[in-house]
C-alpha positions as a printed Julia matrix, in Angstrom:
93×3 Matrix{Float64}:
   0.04  -0.03   -0.02
   3.01   2.31    0.59
   3.68   2.38   -3.22
   0.07   3.21   -3.96
   0.05   6.06   -1.4
   3.13   7.47   -2.73
   1.81   7.48   -6.33
  -1.39   9.18   -5.18
   0.58  11.8    -3.37
   2.79  12.42   -6.43
  -0.18  12.58   -8.64
  -1.93  15.09   -6.47
   1.11  17.26   -6.47
   1.45  17.48  -10.15
   1.0   20.79  -11.97
   0.6   18.87  -15.29
  -2.83  17.28  -15.13
  -2.01  14.52  -17.52
   0.82  13.51  -15.32
  -1.34  13.64  -12.42
  -3.81  11.35  -13.97
  -1.13   8.96  -14.92
   0.07   8.7   -11.3
  -3.42   8.47   -9.88
  -4.34   5.68  -12.38
  -1.29   3.78  -11.29
  -2.27   4.12   -7.73
  -5.84   3.04   -8.53
  -4.59  -0.22  -10.06
  -2.58  -1.03   -7.02
  -5.42  -0.08   -4.69
  -7.7   -2.48   -6.47
  -5.1   -5.24   -6.5
  -4.88  -5.13   -2.78
  -8.59  -4.55   -2.29
  -8.4   -1.35   -0.32
 -11.9    0.1    -0.93
 -11.43   3.29    1.22
  -8.28   4.26   -0.74
  -9.95   3.26   -4.05
 -12.85   5.51   -3.34
 -10.7    8.56   -2.23
  -8.33   8.08   -5.19
 -11.38   7.88   -7.64
 -12.55  11.2    -6.2
  -9.22  12.84   -7.03
  -9.34  11.23  -10.45
 -12.73  12.7   -10.95
 -11.54  16.2   -10.2
  -8.64  15.95  -12.64
 -11.02  14.51  -15.32
 -13.28  17.46  -14.84
 -10.3   19.82  -15.08
  -9.61  18.51  -18.56
 -13.29  18.7   -19.58
 -13.56  14.95  -19.6
 -17.01  15.17  -18.15
 -18.15  11.49  -18.69
 -14.85  10.1   -17.25
 -15.33  12.42  -14.34
 -18.88  11.44  -13.71
 -17.92   7.88  -13.9
 -15.08   8.25  -11.28
 -17.27  10.27   -9.05
 -20.11   7.69   -9.16
 -17.67   4.91   -8.57
 -16.25   6.73   -5.53
 -19.76   7.35   -4.23
 -20.59   3.75   -4.59
 -17.5    2.64   -2.73
 -18.2    5.19   -0.07
 -21.59   3.83    0.45
 -20.31   0.24    0.46
 -17.89   0.86    3.27
 -20.13   3.34    5.15
 -17.86   6.35    4.5
 -20.42   9.25    4.5
 -17.94  12.07    3.95
 -16.92  10.61    0.56
 -20.44   9.97   -0.5
 -21.33  13.53    0.29
 -18.33  15.01   -1.5
 -18.78  12.99   -4.63
 -22.57  13.65   -4.8
 -21.75  17.41   -4.65
 -19.11  17.04   -7.33
 -21.57  15.07   -9.61
 -24.29  17.75   -9.11
 -21.78  20.47   -9.85
 -20.67  18.9   -13.01
 -24.22  18.22  -14.24
 -25.21  21.8   -13.62
 -22.32  23.44  -15.46
């Protein structure tokens, strides 16, 4: 999990959105491999934000919805609330 967390941190720190996406996608694959639903959900939330920045609305909505679903599955309400707000914001813009 240490490698995935490092990739996520590097991805979030990138000023180049495409590089950020690359790191976050790598982290996502590792989180899925180890079955860490919490980290998958949080990372998907970050991915959704980067997709939204690059006008990839459908990818952003998909990432946010997946994050919300994981948040519900593990009972992490702050993630569910944040992703639902992000989805609403994207749909209204």
